[in-house]
Coordinates of C-alpha atoms and ligand atoms in Angstrom, one line a residue:
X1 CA 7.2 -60.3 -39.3
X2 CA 7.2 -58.4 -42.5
X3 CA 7.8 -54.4 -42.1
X4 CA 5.2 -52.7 -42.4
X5 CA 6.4 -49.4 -41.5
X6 CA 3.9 -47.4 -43.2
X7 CA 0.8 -49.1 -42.6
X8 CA -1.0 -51.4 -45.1
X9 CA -4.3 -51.1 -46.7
X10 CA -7.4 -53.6 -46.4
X11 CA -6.6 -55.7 -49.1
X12 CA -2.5 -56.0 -48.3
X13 CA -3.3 -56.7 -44.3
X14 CA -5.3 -59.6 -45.9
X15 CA -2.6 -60.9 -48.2
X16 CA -0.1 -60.4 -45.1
X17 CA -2.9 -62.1 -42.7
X18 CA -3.7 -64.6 -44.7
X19 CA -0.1 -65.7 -46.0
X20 CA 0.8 -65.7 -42.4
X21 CA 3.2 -62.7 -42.9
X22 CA 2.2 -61.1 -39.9
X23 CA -0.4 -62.0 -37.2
X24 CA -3.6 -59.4 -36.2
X25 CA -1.9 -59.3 -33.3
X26 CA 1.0 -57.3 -34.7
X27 CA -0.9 -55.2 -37.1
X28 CA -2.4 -54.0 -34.2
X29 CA 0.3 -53.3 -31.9
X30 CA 2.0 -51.3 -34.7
X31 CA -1.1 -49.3 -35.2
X32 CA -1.8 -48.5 -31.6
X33 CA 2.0 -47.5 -31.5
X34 CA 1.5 -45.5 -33.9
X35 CA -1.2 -43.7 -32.0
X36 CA 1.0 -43.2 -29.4
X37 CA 3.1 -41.7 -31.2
X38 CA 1.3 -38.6 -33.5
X39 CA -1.8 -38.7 -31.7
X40 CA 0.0 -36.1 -29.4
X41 CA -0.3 -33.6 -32.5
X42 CA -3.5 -35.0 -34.9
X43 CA -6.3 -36.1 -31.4
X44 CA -8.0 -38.1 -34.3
X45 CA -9.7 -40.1 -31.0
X46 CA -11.9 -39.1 -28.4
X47 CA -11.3 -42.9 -27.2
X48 CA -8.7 -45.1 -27.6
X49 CA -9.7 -49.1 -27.3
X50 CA -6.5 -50.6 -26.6
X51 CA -7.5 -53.7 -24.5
X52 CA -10.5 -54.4 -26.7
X53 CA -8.8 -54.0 -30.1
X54 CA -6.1 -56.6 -28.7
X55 CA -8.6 -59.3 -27.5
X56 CA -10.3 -58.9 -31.0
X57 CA -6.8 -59.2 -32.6
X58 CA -6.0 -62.6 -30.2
X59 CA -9.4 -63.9 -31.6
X60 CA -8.6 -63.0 -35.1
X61 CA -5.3 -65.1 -34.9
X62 CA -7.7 -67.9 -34.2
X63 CA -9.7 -67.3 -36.7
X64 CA -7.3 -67.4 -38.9
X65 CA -5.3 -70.1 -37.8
X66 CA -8.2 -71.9 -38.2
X67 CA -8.7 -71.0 -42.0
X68 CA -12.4 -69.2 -40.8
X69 CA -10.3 -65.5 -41.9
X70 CA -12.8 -63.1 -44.2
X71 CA -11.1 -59.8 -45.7
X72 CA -11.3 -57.9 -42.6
X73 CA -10.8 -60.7 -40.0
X74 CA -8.1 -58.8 -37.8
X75 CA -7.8 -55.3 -39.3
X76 CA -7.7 -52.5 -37.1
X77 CA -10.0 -49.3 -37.9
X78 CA -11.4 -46.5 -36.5
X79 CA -15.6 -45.7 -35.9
X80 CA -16.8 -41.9 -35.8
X81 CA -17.9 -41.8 -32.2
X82 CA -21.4 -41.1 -33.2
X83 CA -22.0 -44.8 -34.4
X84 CA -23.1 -46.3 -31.1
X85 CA -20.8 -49.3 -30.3
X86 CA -21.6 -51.9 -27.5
X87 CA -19.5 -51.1 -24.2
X88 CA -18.1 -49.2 -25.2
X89 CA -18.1 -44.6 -24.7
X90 CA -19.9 -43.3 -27.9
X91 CA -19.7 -39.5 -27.1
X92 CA -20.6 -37.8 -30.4
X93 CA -18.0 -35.1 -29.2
X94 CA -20.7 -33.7 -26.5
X95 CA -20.6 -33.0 -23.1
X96 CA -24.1 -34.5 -23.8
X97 CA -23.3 -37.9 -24.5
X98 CA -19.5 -37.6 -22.7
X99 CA -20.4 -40.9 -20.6
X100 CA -22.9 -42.7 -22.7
X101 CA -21.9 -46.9 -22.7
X102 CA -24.7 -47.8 -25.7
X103 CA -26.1 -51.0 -24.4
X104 CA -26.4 -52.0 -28.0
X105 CA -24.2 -51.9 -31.6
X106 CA -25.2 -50.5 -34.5
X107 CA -26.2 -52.7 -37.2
X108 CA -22.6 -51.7 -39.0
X109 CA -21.0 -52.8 -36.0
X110 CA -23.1 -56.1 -35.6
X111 CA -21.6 -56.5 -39.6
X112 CA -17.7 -55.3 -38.7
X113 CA -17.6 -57.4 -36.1
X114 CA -19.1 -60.5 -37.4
X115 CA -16.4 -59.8 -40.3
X116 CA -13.7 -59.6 -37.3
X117 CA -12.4 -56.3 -37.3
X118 CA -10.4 -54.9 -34.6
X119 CA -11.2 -51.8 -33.4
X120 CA -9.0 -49.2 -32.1
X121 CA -10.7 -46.5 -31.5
X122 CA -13.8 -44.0 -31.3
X123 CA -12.8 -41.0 -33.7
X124 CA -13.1 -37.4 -33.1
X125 CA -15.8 -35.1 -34.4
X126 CA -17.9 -31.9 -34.6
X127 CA -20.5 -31.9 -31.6
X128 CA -23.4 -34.5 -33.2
X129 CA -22.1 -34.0 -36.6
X130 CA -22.5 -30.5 -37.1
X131 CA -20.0 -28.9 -38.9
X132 CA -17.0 -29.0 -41.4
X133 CA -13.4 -28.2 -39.1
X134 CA -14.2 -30.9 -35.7
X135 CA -13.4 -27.4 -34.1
X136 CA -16.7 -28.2 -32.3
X137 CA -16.1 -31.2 -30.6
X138 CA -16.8 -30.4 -26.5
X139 CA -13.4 -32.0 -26.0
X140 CA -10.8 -30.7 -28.8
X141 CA -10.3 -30.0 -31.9
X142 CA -8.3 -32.6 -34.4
X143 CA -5.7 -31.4 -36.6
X144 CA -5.0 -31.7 -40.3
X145 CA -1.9 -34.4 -40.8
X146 CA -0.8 -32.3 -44.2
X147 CA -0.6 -29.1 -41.9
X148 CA -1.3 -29.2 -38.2
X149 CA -2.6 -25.5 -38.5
X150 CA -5.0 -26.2 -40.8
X151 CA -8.6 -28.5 -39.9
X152 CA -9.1 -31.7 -41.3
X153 CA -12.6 -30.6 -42.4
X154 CA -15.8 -32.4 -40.5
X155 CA -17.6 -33.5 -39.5
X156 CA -16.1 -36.9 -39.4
X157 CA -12.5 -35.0 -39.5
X158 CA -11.0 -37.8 -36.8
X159 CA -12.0 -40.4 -38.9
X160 CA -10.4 -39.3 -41.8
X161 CA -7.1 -38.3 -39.6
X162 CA -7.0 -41.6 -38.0
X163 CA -6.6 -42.5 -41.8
X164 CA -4.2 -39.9 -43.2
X165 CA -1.8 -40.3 -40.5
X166 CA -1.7 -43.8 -40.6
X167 CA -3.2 -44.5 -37.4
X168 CA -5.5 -47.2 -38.7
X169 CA -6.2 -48.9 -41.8
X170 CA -9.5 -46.9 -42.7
X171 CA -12.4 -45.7 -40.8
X172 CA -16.3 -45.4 -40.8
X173 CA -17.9 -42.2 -40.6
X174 CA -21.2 -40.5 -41.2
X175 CA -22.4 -37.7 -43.8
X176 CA -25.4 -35.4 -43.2
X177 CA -24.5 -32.6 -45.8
X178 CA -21.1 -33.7 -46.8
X179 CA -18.9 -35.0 -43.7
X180 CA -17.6 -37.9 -44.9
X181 CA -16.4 -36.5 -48.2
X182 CA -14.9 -32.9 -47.3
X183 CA -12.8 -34.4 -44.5
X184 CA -11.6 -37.0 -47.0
X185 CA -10.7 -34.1 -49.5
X186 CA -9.2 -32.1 -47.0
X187 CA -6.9 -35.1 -45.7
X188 CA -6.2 -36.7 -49.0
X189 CA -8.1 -40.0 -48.2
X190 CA -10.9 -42.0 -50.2
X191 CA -14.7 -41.1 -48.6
X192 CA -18.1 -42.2 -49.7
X193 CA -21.8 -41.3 -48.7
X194 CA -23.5 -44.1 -50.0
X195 CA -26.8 -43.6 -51.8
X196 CA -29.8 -43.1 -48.9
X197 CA -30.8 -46.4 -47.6
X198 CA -28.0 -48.4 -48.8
X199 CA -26.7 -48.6 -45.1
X200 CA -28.7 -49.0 -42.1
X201 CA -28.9 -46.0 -39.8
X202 CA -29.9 -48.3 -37.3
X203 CA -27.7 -47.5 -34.1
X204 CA -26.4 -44.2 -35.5
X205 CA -27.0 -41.1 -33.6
X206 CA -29.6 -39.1 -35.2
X207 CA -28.5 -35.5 -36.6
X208 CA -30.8 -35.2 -39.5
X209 CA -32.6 -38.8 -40.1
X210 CA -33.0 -37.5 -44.2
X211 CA -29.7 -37.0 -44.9
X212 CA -27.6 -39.2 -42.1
X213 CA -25.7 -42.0 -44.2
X214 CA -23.0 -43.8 -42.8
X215 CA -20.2 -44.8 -45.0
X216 CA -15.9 -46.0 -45.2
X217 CA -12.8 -43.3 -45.3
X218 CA -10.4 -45.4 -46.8
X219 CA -6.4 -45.1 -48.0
X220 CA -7.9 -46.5 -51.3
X221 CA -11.2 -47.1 -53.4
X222 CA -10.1 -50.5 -53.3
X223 CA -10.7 -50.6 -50.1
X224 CA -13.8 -48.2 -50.0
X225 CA -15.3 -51.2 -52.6
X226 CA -14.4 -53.7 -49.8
X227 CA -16.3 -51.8 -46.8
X228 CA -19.3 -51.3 -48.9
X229 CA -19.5 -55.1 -49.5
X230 CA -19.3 -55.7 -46.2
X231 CA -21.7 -52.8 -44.0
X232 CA -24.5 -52.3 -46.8
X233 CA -27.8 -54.1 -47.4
X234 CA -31.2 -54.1 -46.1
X235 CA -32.6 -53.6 -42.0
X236 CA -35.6 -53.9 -41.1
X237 CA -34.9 -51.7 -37.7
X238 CA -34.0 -49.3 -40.3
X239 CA -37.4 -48.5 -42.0
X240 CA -35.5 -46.4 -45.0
X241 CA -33.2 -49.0 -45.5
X242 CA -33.6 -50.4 -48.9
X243 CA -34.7 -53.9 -49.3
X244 CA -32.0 -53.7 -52.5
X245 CA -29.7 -56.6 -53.2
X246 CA -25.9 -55.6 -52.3
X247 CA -23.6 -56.3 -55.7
X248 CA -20.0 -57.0 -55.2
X249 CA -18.5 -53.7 -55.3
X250 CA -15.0 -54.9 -56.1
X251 CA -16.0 -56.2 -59.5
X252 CA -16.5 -52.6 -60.8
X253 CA -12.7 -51.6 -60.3
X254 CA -11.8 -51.1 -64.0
X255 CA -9.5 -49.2 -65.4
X256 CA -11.5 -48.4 -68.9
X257 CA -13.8 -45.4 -68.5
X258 CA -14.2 -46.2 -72.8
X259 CA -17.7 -44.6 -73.3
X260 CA -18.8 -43.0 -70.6
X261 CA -20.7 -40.2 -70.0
X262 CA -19.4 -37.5 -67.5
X263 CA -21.5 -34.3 -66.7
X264 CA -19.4 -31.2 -65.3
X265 CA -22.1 -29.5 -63.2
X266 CA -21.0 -25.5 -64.2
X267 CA -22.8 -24.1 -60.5
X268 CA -20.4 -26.6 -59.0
X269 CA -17.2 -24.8 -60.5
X270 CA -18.4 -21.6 -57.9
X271 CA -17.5 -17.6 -57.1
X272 CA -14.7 -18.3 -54.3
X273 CA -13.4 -21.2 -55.4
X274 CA -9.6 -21.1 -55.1
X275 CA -7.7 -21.4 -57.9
X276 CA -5.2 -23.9 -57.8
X277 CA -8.4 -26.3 -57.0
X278 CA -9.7 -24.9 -60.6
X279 CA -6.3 -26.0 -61.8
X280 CA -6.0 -29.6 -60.0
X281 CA -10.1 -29.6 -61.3
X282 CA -8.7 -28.9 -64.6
X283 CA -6.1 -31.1 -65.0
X284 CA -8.3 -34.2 -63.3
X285 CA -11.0 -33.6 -66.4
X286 CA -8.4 -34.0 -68.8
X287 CA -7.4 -37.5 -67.0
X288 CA -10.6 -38.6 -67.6
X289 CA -10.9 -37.9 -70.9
X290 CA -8.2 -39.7 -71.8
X291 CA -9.4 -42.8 -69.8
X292 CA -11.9 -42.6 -72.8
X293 CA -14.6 -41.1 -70.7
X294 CA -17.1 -38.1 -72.6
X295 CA -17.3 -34.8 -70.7
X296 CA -19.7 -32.6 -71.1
X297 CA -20.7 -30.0 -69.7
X298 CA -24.1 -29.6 -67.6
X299 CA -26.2 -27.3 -65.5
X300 CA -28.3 -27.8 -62.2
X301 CA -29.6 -24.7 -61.8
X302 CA -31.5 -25.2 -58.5
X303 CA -27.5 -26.0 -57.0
X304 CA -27.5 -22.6 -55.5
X305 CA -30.6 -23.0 -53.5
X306 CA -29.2 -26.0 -51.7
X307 CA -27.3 -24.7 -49.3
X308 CA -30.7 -22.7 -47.6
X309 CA -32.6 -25.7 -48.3
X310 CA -30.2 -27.9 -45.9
X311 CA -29.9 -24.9 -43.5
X312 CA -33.8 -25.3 -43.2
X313 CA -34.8 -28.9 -43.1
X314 CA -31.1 -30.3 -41.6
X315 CA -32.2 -28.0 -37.9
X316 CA -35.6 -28.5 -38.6
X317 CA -34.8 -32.6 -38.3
X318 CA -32.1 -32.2 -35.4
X319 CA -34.6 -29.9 -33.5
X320 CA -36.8 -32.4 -33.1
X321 CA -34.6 -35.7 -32.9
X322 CA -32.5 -33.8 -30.0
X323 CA -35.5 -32.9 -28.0
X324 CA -34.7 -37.0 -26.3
X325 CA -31.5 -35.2 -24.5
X326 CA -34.1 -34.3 -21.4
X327 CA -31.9 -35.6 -18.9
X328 CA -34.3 -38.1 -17.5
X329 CA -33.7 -40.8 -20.5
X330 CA -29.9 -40.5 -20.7
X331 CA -27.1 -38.8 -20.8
X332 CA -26.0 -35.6 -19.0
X333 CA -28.4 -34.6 -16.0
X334 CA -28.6 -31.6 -13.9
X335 CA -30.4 -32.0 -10.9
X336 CA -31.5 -29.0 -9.7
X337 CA -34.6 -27.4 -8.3
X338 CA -37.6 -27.9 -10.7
X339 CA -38.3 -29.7 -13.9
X340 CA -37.7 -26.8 -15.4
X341 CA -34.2 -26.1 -14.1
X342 CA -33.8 -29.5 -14.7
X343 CA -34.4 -29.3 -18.3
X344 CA -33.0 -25.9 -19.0
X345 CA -29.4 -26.4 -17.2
X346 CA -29.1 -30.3 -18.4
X347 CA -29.5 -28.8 -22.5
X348 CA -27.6 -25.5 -21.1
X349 CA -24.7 -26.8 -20.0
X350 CA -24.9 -30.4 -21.8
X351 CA -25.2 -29.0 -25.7
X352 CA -22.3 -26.8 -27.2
X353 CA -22.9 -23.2 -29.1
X354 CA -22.9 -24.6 -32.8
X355 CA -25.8 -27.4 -31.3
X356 CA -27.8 -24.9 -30.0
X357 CA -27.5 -22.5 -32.7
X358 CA -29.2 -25.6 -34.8
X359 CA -31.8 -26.3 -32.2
X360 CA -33.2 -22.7 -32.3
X361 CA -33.2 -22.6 -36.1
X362 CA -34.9 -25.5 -36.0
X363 CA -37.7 -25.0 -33.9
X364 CA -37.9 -21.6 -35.5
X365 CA -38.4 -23.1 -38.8
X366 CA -41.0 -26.0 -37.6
X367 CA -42.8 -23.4 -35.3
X368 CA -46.5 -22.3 -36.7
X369 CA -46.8 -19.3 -39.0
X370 CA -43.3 -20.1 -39.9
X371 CA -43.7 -23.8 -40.9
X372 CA -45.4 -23.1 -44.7
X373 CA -42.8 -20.4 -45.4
X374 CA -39.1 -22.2 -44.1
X375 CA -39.7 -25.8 -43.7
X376 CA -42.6 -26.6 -46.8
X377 CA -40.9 -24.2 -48.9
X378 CA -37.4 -26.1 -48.4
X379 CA -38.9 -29.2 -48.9
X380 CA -40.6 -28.4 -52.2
X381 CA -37.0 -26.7 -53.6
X382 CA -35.4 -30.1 -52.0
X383 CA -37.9 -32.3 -54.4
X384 CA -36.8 -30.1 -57.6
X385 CA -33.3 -30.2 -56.4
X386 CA -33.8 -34.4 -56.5
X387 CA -35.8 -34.7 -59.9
X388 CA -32.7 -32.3 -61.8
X389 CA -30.3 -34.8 -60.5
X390 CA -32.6 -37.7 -62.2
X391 CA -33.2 -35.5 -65.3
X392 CA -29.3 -35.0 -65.8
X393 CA -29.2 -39.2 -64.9
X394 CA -30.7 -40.0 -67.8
X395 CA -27.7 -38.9 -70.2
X396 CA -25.2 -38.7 -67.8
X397 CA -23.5 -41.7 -66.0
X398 CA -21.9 -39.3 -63.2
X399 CA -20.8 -35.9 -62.2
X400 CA -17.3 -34.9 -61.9
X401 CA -17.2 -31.8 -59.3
X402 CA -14.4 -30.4 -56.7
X403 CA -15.2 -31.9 -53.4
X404 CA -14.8 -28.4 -51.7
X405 CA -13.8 -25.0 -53.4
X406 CA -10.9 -24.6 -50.8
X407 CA -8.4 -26.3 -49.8
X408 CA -8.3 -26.9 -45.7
X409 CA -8.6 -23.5 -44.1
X410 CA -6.6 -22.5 -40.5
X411 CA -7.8 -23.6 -37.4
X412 CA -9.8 -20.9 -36.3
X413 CA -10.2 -19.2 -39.4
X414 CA -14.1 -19.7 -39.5
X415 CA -15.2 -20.6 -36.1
X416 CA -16.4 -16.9 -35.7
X417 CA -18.8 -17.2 -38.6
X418 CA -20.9 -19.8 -39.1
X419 CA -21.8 -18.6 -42.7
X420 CA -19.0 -19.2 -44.1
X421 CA -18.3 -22.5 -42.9
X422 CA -21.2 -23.6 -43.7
X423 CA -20.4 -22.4 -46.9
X424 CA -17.6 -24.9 -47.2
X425 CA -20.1 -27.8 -48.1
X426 CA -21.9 -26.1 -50.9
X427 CA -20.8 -29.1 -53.2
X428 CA -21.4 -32.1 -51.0
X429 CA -24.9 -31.0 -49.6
X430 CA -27.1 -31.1 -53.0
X431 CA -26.4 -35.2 -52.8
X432 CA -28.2 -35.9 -49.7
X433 CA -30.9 -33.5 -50.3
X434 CA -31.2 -36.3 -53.5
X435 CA -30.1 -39.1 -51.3
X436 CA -28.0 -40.1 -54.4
X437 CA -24.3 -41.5 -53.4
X438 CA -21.0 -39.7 -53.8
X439 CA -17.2 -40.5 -53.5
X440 CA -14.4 -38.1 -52.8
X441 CA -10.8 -39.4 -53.6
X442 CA -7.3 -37.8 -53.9
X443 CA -6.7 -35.9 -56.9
X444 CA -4.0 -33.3 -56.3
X445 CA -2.0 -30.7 -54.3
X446 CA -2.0 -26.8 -53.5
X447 CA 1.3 -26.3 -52.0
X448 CA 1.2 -29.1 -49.8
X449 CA -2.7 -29.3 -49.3
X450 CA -4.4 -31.9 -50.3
X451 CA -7.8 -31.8 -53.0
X452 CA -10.8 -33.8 -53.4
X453 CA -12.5 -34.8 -56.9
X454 CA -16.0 -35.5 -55.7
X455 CA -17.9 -37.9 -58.1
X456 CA -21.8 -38.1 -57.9
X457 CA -23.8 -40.6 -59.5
X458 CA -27.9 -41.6 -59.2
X459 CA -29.5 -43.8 -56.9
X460 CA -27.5 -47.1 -56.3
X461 CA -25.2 -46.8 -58.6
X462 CA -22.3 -46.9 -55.9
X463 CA -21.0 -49.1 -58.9
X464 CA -20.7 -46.8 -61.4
X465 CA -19.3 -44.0 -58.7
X466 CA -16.4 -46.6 -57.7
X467 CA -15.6 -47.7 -61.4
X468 CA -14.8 -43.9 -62.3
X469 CA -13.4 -43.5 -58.9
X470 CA -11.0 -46.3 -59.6
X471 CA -9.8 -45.4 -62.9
X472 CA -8.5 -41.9 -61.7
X473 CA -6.6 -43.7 -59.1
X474 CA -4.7 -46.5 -61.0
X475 CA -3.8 -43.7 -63.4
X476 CA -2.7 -41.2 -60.7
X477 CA -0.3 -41.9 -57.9
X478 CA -2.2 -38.9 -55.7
X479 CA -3.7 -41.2 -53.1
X480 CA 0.5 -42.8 -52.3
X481 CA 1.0 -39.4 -51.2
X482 CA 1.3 -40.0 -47.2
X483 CA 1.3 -36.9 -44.6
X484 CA 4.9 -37.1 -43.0
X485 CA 4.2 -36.4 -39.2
Ligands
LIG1 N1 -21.1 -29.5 -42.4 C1 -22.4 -29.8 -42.5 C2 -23.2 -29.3 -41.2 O1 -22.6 -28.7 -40.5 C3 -22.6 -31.2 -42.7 C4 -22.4 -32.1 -41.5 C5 -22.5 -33.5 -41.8 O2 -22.5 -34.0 -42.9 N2 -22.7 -34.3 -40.7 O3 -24.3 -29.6 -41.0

């Protein structure tokens, strides 16, 4: 067996498959060892599969013995525990959901599994999404592999964990204003929201069905390309999937950027944004220009409305799509006197503070006499946010922006005020009020803690993200940094 004592990526754990270097059933047994051994400080996992992943890794070896292998056949990852996975616990961190067995997968399941992954585990994250630390999951909080003080970001922060600490080979996780790409920032790891309706939703837990897009947290962008060939494309049980061809998202890994245009969004570059992510920023534009790549730069002048306009509409969508948790359905129940006790003690004691904050802004927001002024009025700022990102398309091939303007903050730092965590997404939020894709990879350090370059592009061109995203990388050794736990 070949050592692989720091974990492989996607495309080695196929070479090493494939070559017969190693079997699935010892890539997996060193990953789940390696759970054993950090998960005591990181709690990336709300669930650990052990038996399962080592069936699927048995059948893998078949596969592969009997040629049948694809590029995932036998690779262990990681699913955010909100992507609903047959038999097996999907808890979205909530008391709520904390012994929920879907009787169904998600269509990205249906597709990893047909591709023979093995998984490992469900990962931790912030109660049904919301937040940026995965300080609030109902069960515990996960901690950041660069500094086990500090979050890992969120909300798919267990995800990117199980990633950074080498616990799996990559992960899926899901991004409502930003939670697959801040986490990856924060824990120095490859993340991408994929443009809206690229991946089926179907078999996702609804947070805000407008802006949910599931998508990979990789070690590489490689790797990222790999994923995206393998979970996107059209569902018709998903009616906002797009009925769009997929490409092969591998061919776009070039090293040239000769040509292109790059737009550097100035409202991006904001008041409060630390400065030694100004320098990495700094010195990651100059990178690019001398991949050949134009920068320019460019304004968006709605940016700062975004944040209010997500803070509207995101509640307004959870408020209604968590009115199901009624206790009759599913999940927890609390039987108690009346209906109404019922009702009011299974949502009281089921949902966590942050979830409820959410509801009640929400409802607020949807409620009539308020409806014209919060909800309409966001979704008229949301449609000018969307049209300046098409205007600024037209001349510009991508945007080049920090992923957050801090580096990861102390556990416990924010937890007392919401607004200024919520504040810690102000970059990633504008691209799913536009539904257009974004990447966040590796680009530097501040003593020790990791920064994110987040690179936006329009509508489907997940291409054109990953060719820029790939450039950086090959000219940059940022993402063979590893967390030493
Ligand atoms: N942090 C943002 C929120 O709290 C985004 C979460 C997400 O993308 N799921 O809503």
């Amino acid at each position: 067996m070949t050592d692989i004592h720091g974990g492989v990526t996607v495309h080695e754990g196929y070479k090493l498959l494939k070559e017969k270097k190693i079997s699935s059933v010892e890539l997996t047994k060193h990953y789940l060892e390696r759970i054993k051994q950090v998960e005591p400080k990181v709690r990336a996992f709300t669930t650990v599969t052990d038996e399962l992943a080592l069936k699927q890794a048995r059948k893998a070896d078949e596969e592969i013995a009997a040629g049948k292998a694809g590029l995932l056949t036998g690779v262990p990852l990681a699913i955010k525990d909100v992507i609903c996975t047959k038999g097996v616990r999907t808890t979205c961190s909530s008391k709520m959901l904390e012994n929920f067995i879907p009787p169904y997968d998600a269509m990205v399941m249906e597709k990893l599994n047909a591709a023979g992954i093995v998984m490992v585990g469900k990962a931790n994250m912030d109660e049904f999404a919301m937040g940026s630390s995965t300080e609030n999951s109902a069960f515990f909080p996960t901690h950041n592999p660069w500094d086990l003080k500090r979050v890992p970001g969120g909300s798919s922060g267990g995800s990117a964990v199980s990633v950074a600490a080498g616990e799996v080979v990559a992960a899926l996780g899901s991004d409502t204003g930003g939670s697959i790409r801040q986490p990856a920032g924060f824990c120095s790891v490859v993340g991408m929201k994929p443009t809206y309706g690229r991946v089926s939703r179907y078999g996702l837990v609804a947070f805000a069905s407008s802006l949910d897009q599931i998508g990979p947290l990789t070690q590489d962008v490689t790797d990222c390309a790999l994923l995206m060939n393998v979970i996107s494309g059209h569902d018709k049980r998903d009616s906002t999937s797009v009925p769009e061809s997929v490409p092969d998202y591998t061919k776009s890994l070039k090293t040239d950027l000769k040509g292109m245009r790059l737009g550097i969004p100035k409202e991006y570059y904001v008041e409060g944004m630390q400065t030694g992510v100004s320098d990495v920023m700094k010195a990651a534009h100059k990178k690019l220009e001398e991949l050949g790549a134009i920068l320019e730069e460019v304004s968006l002048p709605h940016t700062p409305y975004a944040l209010a306009v997500y803070y509207i509409i995101a509640p307004s969508e959870a408020s209604a799509n968590l009115a199901r948790y009624d206790g009759v359905k599913y999940g927890y129940s609390y039987k108690g006197d009346s209906m109404w006790e019922n009702m009011e003690k299974t949502r009281g004691n089921g949902f966590g503070p942050e979830v409820k904050r959410r509801i009640m802004l929400g409802t607020y927001a949807l409620s009539a006499g308020y409806y014209d002024a919060w909800y309409l009025k966001a979704q008229k700022v949301r449609t000018l946010i969307r049209q300046e990102f098409d205007k600024v398309f037209e001349k510009y091939d991508a945007l080049i922006t920090p992923t957050s303007p801090t580096v990861p903050f102390k556990i416990g730092e924010k937890t007392d005020d919401p607004l200024s965590m919520y504040l810690s997404d102000v970059c990633t939020l504008p691209a799913n009020i536009a539904g257009v894709p974004g990447i966040s990879i590796p680009a530097g350090f501040v003593d020790g803690l990791p920064v994110g370059m987040q690179i936006i592009g329009k509508h489907f061109s997940e291409e054109t993200i990953l060719k820029v995203a790939y450039a950086y990388e090959q000219a940059t050794d940022w993402h063979k940094k590893r967390a030493e736990i």
